[in-house]
Coordinates of C-alpha atoms (C1' of nucleotides) in Angstrom, one line a residue:
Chain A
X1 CA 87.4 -19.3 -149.3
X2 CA 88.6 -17.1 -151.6
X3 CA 92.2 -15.1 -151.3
X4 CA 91.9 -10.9 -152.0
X5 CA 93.3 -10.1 -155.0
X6 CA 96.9 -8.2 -154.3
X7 CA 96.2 -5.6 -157.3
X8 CA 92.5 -5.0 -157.9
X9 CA 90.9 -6.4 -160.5
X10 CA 89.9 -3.8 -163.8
X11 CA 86.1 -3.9 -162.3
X12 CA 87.3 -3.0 -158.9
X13 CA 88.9 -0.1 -159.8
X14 CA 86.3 0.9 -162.4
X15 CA 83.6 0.3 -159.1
X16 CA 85.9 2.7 -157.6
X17 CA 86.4 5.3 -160.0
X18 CA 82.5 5.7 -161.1
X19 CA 81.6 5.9 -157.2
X20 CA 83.6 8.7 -157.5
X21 CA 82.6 10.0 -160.7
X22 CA 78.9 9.4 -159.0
X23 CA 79.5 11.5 -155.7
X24 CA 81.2 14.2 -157.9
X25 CA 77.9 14.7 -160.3
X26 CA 75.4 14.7 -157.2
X27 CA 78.0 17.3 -155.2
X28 CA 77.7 19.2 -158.6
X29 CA 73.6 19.0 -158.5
X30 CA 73.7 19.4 -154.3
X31 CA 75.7 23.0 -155.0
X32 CA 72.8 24.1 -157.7
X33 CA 69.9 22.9 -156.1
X34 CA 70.2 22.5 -152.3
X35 CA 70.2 18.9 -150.7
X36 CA 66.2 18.5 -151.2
X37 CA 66.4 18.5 -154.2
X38 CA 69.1 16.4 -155.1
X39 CA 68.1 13.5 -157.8
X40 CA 69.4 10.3 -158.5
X41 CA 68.2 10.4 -162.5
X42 CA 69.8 13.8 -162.9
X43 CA 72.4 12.6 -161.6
X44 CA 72.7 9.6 -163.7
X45 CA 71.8 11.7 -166.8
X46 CA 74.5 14.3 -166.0
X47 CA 76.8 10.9 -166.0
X48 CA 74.9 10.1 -169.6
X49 CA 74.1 6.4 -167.8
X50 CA 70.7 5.1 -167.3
X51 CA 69.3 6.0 -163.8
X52 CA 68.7 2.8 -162.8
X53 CA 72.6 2.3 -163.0
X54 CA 73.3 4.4 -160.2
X55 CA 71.7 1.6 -158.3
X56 CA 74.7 -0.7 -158.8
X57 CA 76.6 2.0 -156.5
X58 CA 73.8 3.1 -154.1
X59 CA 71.4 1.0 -152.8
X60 CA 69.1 4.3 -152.3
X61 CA 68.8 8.0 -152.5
X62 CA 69.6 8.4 -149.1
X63 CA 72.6 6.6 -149.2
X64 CA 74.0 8.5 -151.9
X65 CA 73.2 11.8 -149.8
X66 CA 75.0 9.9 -146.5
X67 CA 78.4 9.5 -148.8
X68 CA 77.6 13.1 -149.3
X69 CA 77.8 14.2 -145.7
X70 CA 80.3 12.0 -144.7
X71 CA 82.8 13.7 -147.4
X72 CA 81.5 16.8 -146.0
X73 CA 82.7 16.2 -142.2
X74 CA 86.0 14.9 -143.8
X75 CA 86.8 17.8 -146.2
X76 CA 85.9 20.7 -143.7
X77 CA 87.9 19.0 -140.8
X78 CA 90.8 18.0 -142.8
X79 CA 90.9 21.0 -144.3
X80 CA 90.6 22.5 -140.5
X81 CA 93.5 20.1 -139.5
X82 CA 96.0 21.1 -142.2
X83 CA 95.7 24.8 -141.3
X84 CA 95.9 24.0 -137.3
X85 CA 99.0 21.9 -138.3
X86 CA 100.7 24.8 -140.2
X87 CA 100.9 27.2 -136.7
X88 CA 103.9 27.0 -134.1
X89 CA 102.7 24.5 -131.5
X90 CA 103.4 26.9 -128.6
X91 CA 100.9 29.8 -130.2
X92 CA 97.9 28.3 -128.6
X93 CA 95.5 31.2 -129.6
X94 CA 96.8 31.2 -132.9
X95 CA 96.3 27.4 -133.6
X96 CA 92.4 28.0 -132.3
X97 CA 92.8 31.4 -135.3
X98 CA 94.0 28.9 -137.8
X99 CA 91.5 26.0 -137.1
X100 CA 88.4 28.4 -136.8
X101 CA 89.5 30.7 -139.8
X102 CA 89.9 27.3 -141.8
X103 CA 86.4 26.3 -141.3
X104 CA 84.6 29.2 -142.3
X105 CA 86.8 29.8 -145.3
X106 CA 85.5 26.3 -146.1
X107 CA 82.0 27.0 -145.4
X108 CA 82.0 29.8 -147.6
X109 CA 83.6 28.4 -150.3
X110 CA 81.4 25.4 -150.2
X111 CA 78.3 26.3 -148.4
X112 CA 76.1 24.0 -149.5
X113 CA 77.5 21.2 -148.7
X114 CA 78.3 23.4 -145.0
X115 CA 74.5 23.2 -145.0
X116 CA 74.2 19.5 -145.5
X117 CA 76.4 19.1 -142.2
X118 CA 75.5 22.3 -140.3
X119 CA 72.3 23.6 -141.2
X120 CA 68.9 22.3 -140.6
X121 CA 68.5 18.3 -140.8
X122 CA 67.4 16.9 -143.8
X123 CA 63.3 16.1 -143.0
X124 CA 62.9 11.9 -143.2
X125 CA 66.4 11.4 -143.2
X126 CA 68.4 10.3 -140.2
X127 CA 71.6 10.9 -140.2
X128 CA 73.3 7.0 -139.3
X129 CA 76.1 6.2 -137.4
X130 CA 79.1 6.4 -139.7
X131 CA 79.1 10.5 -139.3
X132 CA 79.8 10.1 -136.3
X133 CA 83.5 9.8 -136.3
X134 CA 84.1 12.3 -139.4
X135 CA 82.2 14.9 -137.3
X136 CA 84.3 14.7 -134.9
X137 CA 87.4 15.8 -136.4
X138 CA 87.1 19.6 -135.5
X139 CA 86.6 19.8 -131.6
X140 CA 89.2 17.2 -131.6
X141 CA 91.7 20.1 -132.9
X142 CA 90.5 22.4 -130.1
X143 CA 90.9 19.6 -127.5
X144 CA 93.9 19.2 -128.6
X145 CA 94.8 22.8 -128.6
X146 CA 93.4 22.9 -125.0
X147 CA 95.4 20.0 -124.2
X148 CA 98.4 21.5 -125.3
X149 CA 97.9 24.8 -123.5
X150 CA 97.5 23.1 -120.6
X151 CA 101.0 21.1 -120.4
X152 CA 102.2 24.7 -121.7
X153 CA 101.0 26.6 -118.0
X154 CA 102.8 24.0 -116.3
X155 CA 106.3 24.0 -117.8
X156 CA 105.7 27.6 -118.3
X157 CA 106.0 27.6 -121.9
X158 CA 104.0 30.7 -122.7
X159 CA 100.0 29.7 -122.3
X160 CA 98.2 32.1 -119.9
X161 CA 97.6 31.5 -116.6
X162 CA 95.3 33.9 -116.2
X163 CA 92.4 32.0 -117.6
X164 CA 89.0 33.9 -117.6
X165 CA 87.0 32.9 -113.8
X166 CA 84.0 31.7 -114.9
X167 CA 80.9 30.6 -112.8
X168 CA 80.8 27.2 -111.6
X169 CA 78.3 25.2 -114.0
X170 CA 75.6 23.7 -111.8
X171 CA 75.3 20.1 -111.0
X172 CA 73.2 18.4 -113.8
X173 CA 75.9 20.0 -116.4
X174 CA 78.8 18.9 -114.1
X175 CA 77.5 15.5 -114.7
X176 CA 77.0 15.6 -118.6
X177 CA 81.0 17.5 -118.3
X178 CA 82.9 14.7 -116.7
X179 CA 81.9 11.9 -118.7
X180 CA 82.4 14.0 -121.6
X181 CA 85.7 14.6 -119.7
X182 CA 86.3 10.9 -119.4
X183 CA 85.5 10.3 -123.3
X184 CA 88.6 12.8 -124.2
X185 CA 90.5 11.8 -121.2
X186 CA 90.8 15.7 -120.7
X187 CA 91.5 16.3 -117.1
X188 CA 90.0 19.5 -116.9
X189 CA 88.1 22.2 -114.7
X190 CA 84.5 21.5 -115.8
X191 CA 83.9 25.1 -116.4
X192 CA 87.5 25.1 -119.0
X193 CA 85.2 22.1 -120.7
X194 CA 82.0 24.0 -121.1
X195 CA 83.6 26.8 -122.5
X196 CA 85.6 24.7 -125.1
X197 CA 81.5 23.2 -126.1
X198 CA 80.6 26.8 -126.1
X199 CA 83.7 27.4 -128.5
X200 CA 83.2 24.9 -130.4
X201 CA 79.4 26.2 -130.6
X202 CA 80.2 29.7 -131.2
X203 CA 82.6 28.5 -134.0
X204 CA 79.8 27.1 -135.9
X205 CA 76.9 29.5 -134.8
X206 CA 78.6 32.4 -135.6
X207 CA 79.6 30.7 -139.5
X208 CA 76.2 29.9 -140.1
X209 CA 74.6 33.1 -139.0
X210 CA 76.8 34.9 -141.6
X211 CA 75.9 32.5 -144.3
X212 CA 72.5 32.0 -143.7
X213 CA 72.1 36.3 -143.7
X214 CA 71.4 37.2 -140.4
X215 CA 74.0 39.9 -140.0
X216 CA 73.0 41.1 -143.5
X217 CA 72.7 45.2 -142.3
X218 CA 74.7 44.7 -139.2
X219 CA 77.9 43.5 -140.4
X220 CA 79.7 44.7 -143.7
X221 CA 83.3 43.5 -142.7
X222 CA 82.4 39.7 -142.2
X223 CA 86.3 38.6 -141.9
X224 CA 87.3 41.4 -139.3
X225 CA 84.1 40.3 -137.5
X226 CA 84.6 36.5 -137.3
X227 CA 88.5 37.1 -136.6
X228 CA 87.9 39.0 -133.5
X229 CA 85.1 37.2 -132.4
X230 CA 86.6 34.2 -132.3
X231 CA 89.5 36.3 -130.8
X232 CA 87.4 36.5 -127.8
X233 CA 86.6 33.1 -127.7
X234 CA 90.3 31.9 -128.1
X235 CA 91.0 34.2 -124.5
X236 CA 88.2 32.5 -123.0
X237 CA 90.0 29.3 -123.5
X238 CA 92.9 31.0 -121.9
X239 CA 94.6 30.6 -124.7
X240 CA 96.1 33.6 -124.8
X241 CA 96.7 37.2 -123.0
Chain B
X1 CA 36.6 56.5 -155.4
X2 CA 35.1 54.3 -153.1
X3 CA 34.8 54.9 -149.9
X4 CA 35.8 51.6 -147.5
X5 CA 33.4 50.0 -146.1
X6 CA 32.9 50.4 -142.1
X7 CA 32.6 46.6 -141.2
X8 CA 34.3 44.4 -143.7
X9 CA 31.9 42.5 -145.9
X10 CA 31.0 38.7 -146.0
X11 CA 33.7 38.5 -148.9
X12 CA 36.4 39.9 -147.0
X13 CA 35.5 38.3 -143.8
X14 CA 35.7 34.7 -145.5
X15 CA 39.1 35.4 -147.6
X16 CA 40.4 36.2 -144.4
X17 CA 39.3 33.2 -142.6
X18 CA 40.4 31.3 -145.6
X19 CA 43.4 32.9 -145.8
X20 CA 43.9 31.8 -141.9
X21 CA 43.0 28.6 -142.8
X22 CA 45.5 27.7 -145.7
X23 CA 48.3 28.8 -143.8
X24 CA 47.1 26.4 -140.3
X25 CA 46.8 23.9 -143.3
X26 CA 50.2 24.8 -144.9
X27 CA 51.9 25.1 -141.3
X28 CA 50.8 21.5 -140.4
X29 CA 52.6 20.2 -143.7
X30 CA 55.6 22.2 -142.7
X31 CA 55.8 19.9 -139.2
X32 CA 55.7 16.7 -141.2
X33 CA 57.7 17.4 -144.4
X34 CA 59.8 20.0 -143.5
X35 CA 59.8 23.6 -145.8
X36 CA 61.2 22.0 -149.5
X37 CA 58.2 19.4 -150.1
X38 CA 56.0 22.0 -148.9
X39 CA 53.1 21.2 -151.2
X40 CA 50.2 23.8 -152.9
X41 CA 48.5 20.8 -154.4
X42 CA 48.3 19.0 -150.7
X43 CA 47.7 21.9 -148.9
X44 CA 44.5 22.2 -151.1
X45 CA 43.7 18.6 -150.6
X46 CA 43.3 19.0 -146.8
X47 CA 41.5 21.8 -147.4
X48 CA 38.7 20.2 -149.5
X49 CA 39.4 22.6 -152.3
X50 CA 41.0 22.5 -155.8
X51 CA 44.5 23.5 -156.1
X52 CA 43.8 25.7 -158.5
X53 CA 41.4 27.5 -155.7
X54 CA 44.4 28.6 -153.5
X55 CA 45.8 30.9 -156.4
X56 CA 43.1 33.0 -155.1
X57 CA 45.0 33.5 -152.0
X58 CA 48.6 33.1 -152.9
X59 CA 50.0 34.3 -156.3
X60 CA 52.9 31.5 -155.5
X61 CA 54.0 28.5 -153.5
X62 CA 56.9 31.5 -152.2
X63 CA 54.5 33.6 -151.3
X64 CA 53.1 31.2 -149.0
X65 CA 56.1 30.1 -147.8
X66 CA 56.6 34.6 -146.8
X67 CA 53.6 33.9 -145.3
X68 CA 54.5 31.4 -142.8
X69 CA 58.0 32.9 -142.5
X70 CA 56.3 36.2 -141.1
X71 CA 54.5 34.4 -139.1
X72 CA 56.9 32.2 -137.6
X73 CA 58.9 35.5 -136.9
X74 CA 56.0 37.4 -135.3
X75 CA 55.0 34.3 -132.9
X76 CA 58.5 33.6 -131.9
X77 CA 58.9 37.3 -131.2
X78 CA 55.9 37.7 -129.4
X79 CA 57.1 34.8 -127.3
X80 CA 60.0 36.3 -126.2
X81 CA 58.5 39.6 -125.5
X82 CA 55.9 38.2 -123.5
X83 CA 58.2 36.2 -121.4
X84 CA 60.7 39.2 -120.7
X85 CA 58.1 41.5 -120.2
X86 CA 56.6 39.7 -116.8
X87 CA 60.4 40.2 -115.4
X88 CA 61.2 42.8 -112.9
X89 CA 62.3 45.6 -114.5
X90 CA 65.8 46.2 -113.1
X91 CA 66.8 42.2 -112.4
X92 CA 68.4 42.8 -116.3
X93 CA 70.1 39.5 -116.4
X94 CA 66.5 37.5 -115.6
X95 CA 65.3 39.2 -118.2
X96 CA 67.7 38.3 -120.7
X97 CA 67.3 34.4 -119.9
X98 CA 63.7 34.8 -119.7
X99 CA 64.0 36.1 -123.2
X100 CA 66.6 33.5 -124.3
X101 CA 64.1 30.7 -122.4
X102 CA 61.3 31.7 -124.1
X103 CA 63.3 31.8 -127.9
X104 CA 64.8 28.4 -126.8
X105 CA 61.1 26.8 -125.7
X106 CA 59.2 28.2 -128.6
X107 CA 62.0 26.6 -131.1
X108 CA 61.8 23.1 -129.0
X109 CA 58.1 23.4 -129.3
X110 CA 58.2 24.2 -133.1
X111 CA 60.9 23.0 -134.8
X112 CA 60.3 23.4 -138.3
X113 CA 59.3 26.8 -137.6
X114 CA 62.4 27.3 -136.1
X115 CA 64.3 25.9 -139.0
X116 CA 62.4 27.6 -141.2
X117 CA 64.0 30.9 -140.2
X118 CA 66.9 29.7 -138.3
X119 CA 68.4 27.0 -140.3
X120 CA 70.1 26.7 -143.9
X121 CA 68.0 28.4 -146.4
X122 CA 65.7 27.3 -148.7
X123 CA 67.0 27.3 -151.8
X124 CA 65.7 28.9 -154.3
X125 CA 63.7 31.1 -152.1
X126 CA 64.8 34.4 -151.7
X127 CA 63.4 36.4 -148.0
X128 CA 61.4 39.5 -149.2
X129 CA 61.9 42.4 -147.6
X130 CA 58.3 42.0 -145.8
X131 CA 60.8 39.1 -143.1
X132 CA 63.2 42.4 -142.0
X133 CA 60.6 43.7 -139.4
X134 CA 59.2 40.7 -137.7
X135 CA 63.0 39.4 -137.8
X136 CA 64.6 42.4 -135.6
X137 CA 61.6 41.7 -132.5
X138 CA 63.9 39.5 -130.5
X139 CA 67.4 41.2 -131.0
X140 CA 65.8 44.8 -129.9
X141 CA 64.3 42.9 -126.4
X142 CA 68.3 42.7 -126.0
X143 CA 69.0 46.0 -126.9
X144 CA 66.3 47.2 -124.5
X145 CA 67.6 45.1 -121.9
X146 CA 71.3 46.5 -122.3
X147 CA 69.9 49.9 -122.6
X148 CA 68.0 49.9 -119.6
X149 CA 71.0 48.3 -117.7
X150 CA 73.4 50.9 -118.4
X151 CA 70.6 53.3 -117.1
X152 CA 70.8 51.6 -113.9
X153 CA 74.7 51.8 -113.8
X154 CA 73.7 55.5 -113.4
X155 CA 71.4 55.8 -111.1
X156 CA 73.0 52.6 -109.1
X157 CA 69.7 50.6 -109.6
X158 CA 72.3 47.9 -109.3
X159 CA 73.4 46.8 -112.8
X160 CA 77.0 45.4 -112.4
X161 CA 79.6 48.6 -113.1
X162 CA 82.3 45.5 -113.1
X163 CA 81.4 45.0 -117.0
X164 CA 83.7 42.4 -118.4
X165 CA 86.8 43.7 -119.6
X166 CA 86.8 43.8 -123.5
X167 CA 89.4 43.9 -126.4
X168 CA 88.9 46.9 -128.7
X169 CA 87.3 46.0 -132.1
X170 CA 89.4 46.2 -134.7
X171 CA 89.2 49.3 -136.7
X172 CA 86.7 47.7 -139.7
X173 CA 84.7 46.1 -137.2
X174 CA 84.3 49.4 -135.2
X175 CA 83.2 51.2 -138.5
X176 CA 79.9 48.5 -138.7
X177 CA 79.6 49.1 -134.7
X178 CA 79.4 52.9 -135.3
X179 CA 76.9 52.7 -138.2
X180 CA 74.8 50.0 -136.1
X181 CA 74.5 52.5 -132.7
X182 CA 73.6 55.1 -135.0
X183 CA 70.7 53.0 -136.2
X184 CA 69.5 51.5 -132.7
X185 CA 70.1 54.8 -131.5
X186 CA 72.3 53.6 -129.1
X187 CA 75.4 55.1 -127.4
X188 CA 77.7 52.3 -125.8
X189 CA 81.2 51.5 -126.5
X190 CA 82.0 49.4 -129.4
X191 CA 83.2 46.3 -127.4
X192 CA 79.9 46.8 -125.6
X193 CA 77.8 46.3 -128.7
X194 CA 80.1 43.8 -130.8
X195 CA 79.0 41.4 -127.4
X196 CA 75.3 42.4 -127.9
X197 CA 75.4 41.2 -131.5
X198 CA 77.7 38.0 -130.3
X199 CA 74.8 38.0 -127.7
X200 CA 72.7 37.6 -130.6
X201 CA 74.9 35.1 -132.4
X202 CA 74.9 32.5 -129.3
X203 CA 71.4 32.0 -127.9
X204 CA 70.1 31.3 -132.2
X205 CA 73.8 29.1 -132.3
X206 CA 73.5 27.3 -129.4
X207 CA 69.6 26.4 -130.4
X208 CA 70.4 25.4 -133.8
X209 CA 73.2 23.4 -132.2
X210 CA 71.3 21.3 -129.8
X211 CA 68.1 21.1 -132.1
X212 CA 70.5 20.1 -135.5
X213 CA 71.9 17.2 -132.9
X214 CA 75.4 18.3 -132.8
X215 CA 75.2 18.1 -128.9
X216 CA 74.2 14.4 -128.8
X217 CA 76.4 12.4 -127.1
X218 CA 77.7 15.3 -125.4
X219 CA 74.9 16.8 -123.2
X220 CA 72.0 15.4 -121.9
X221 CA 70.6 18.2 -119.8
X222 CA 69.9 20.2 -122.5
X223 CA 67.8 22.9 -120.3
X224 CA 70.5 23.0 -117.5
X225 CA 73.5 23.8 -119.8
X226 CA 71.0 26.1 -122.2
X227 CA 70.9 28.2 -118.2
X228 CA 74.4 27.9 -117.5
X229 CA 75.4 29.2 -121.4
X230 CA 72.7 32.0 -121.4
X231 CA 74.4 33.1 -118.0
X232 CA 77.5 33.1 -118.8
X233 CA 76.2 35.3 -122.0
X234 CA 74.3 37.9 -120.1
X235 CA 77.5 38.0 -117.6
X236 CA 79.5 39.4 -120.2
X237 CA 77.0 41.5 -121.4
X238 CA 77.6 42.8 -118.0
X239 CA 73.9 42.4 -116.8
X240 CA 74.7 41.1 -113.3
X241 CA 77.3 39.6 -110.6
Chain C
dT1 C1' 96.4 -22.4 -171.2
dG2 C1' 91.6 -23.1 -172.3
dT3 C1' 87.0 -23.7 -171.2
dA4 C1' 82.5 -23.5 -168.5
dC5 C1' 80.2 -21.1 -165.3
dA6 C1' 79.2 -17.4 -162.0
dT7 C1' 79.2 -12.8 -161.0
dC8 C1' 78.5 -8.2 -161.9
dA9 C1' 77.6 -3.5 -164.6
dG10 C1' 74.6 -1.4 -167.3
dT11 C1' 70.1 -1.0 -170.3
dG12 C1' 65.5 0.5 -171.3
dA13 C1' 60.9 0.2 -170.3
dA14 C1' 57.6 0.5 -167.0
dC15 C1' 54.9 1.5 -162.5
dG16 C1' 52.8 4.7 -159.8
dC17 C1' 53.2 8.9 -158.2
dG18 C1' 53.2 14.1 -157.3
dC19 C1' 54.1 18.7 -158.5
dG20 C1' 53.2 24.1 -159.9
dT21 C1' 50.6 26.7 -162.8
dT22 C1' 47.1 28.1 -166.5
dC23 C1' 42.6 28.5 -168.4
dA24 C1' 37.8 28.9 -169.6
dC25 C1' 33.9 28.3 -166.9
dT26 C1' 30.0 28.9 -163.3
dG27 C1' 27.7 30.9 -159.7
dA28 C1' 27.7 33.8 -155.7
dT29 C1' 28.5 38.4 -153.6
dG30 C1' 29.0 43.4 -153.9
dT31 C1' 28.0 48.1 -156.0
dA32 C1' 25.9 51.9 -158.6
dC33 C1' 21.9 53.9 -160.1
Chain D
dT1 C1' 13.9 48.9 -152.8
dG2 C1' 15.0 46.8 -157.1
dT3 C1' 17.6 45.9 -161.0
dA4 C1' 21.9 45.5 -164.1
dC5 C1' 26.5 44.9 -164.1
dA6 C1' 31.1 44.1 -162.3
dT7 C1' 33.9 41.6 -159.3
dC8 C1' 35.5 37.8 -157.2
dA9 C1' 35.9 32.7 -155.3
dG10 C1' 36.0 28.4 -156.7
dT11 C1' 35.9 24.3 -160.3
dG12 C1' 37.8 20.7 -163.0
dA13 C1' 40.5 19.6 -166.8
dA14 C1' 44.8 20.0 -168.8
dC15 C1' 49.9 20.9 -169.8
dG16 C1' 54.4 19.5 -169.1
dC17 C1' 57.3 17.9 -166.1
dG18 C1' 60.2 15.1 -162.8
dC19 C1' 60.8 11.7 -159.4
dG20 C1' 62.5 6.9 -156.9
dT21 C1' 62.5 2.3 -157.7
dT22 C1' 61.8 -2.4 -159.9
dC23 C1' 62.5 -5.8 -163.4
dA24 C1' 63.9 -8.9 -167.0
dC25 C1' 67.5 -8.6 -170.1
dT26 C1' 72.4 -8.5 -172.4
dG27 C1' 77.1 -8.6 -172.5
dA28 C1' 81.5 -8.1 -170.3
dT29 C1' 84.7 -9.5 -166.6
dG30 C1' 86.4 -12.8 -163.1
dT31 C1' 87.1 -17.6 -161.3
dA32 C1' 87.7 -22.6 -160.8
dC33 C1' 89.1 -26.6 -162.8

DNA sequence: TGTACATCAGTGAACGCGCGTTCACTGATGTAC
DNA sequence: TGTACATCAGTGAACGCGCGTTCACTGATGTAC
C-alpha cells in the first residue's frame, strides 16, 4: 500500500499540464476542421511530439474527442450559471433572460464545439456515461428558476400567478412527467413540467437553427429575435407578466 | 443549333439511370457512415466501377453531397405535403400535426438524411443556392395552413377567433417580420408571424432534440409528447380550441 | 543519504489502410453529310 | 442508307497525401530499502 503524495510529484503535474496542453491543440484543430475531422497526429505534430505520444494521455481517438465534449457541457453551463447567478433572485423571467442569453452567446462564440454537444451525433461514436452529469448543468438552472418562482407565488414575492392554462398532457406523457418530476423532486403541475422540457428545447432549437442557417433570409436581427423569443418562452413558465 | 431530340437517346437514358444509381449508392453510405466519411472511391466500389468513372457524373465529392442534400429536401417535403394534403381542409390544427407527423416520421425513418440537413453542418461544405427551393416546401405547408385559417376566421368556418394573446415584437424584429409578409405575400400581424417562424423553429428543434438523444432519460413516449408539443404549437398559432 | 529497481513519458519506424483527383487511353454511341 | 468524325463513358495507373494504432527502445523520474 502505498500513501498519496501530499504535493504531486514533477511527473504528476507535467501529466497534468500536457493533458491540458493536449485538449487545447485538438480544441484548436476541432474549431478549423469540425469534429470528423479531428486527428490525433495533427494534433501531436501541432504539440511538435511524436503521435504516438499522445497515447500516453489517451488511450484512443475517441477518448480524446469525449474530454472534448465533456469540457464542452461544463464551459457552456458554467458559463450559463455565472450569468443566472449575476440577476436579482426575485426577477424570475430575467434569471431565464440571463441563463438563455448566456448560452447562445456561447454557442456563437464557440460553435464548433456547440456542435460537438448539440448538433448531430458524431457517426460510430457513442457518447458514454460521464456527459451525463455535465449536460445537465443547464435545465438544472431553469428548474431552479422554476423552483424559485414557485415559493415566490406563495409568499407573494412578485412571480405571476397568472400562469399560461395549458392543455392537460395526455396520459403516456403524464407518466414519463412524474418520474421526471420525482428525479428533480419538483412538485409541479405536469403541464408547468412539460413546458419547462419544451423551454429547455426551444432554448437549444432555436440556437442551433440560427447557427446552422436556417433563418438565413428570414431573420437579420438575430439578437432581437432570440431575446423575445425566449421572452415568450420565459411567460410561458409564468415567470413573468 | 441542334435541335433536341424528342425521346432522349440510349446515352442520356443510361447517364440518368446511372446518375440514379450513384446517388442510391452514395445514400446507402450516408446511413452507415454518416455525411463526413462519405466516400467517392467506395461509392464507386459498390458500384463496380472505377472511381475515376464517377467524375463523369459528379465534378466533386460536394457536388454529390448537393445532390443528396436536394434530395433529402425534396423527399422530406414531399412527405409532409402528402400527409397534410389528405386532411380536411378546414380542421387547420390536424393539418398542422399531420404535417409535423409526417416531418417527425420521415426523420425517424431516415436519420442521416435528416441530419444531413437538420443537424450541425458539414464543414467545409458550403449549401449552394440550388438547397433554397427544396428547403422552403415544409415552412410554406405552414404558411398555407395559417393562411387558410385566418380565411376561416372570416367566413366563421370555425378557426378559433380566441388567437393567443401575443407580445408585440420588438421594433428590429418587426422590421424582418415586415420584409418576410412582403415576401410570402402575407398580411398578418407581426406577433402572428414571429409564432409561425417559432412554429418553424419547434417541430425541426424538438426532432433534433429527441433524435440527437438529449431527451433520454427524460421521455420515453417519444410519439405521445411529439402530439402533445405539436398541439400545444398549433394552439398558439391559433389553429383550434 | 545512497543505491537498485520499477515505473513511466516519449521516440521513431512501421503496418495497413483509405482518400480525392488527374491523365492518357480505348471503345461505344451519336451526328452530319 | 452508309460513312467519317465528334462526343462521351469508362478504365487503370498514378500522384501525393493523411490517418489510427502498435511496438521495441531509451532515458528520465519515483520508490523502497
Amino acid at each position: 500500500v502505498t500513501t498519496a503524495p501530499v504535493s504531486r510529484s514533477a511527473r504528476t503535474r507535467a501529466r497534468e499540464e500536457i493533458t491540458r496542453e493536449i485538449k487545447a491543440a485538438a480544441r484548436r484543430q476541432l474549431v478549423e476542421l469540425g469534429a470528423g475531422d479531428l486527428s490525433l497526429r495533427a494534433v501531436a505534430r501541432e504539440l511538435g511530439m511524436a503521435s504516438s505520444a499522445v497515447y500516453r494521455y489517451f488511450a484512443t481517438r475517441d477518448e480524446l474527442l469525449t474530454a472534448l465534449i465533456v469540457d464542452a457541457y461544463d464551459a457552456i453551463g458554467e458559463a450559463a450559471e455565472q450569468a443566472e447567478s449575476s440577476v436579482d433572485r426575485t426577477a424570475f423571467l430575467e434569471r431565464w433572460l440571463a441563463t438563455a442569453t448566456a448560452v447562445r452567446s456561447w454557442a456563437v462564440e464557440n460553435r464548433r464545439e456547440y456542435e460537438l454537444i448539440f448538433g448531430s451525433p458524431v457517426p460510430g461514436y457513442a457518447a458514454p456515461q460521464v456527459t451525463v452529469d455535465p449536460a445537465a448543468r443547464i435545465p438544472l438552472l431553469l428548474v431552479g428558476i422554476v423552483r424559485d418562482s414557485l415559493v415566490g407565488t406563495v409568499t407573494g414575492t412578485g412571480a405571476s400567478r397568472e400562469r399560461a392554462r395549458h392543455a392537460e398532457p395526455p396520459e403516456a406523457v403524464q407518466a414519463d412527467l412524474a418520474a421526471l418530476g420525482r428525479i428533480l423532486e419538483l412538485d409541479v403541475p405536469p403541464a408547468l413540467l412539460a413546458e419547462m422540457l419544451m423551454a429547455w428545447t426551444a432554448l437549444i432549437g432555436s440556437i442551433s437553427f440560427e447557427l446552422f442557417g436556417h433563418l438565413v433570409g428570414s431573420v437579420t436581427d438575430y439578437d432581437a429575435y432570440f431575446r423575445y423569443q425566449m421572452t415568450e418562452v420565459g411567460s410561458r413558465l409564468g415567470l413573468s407578466r
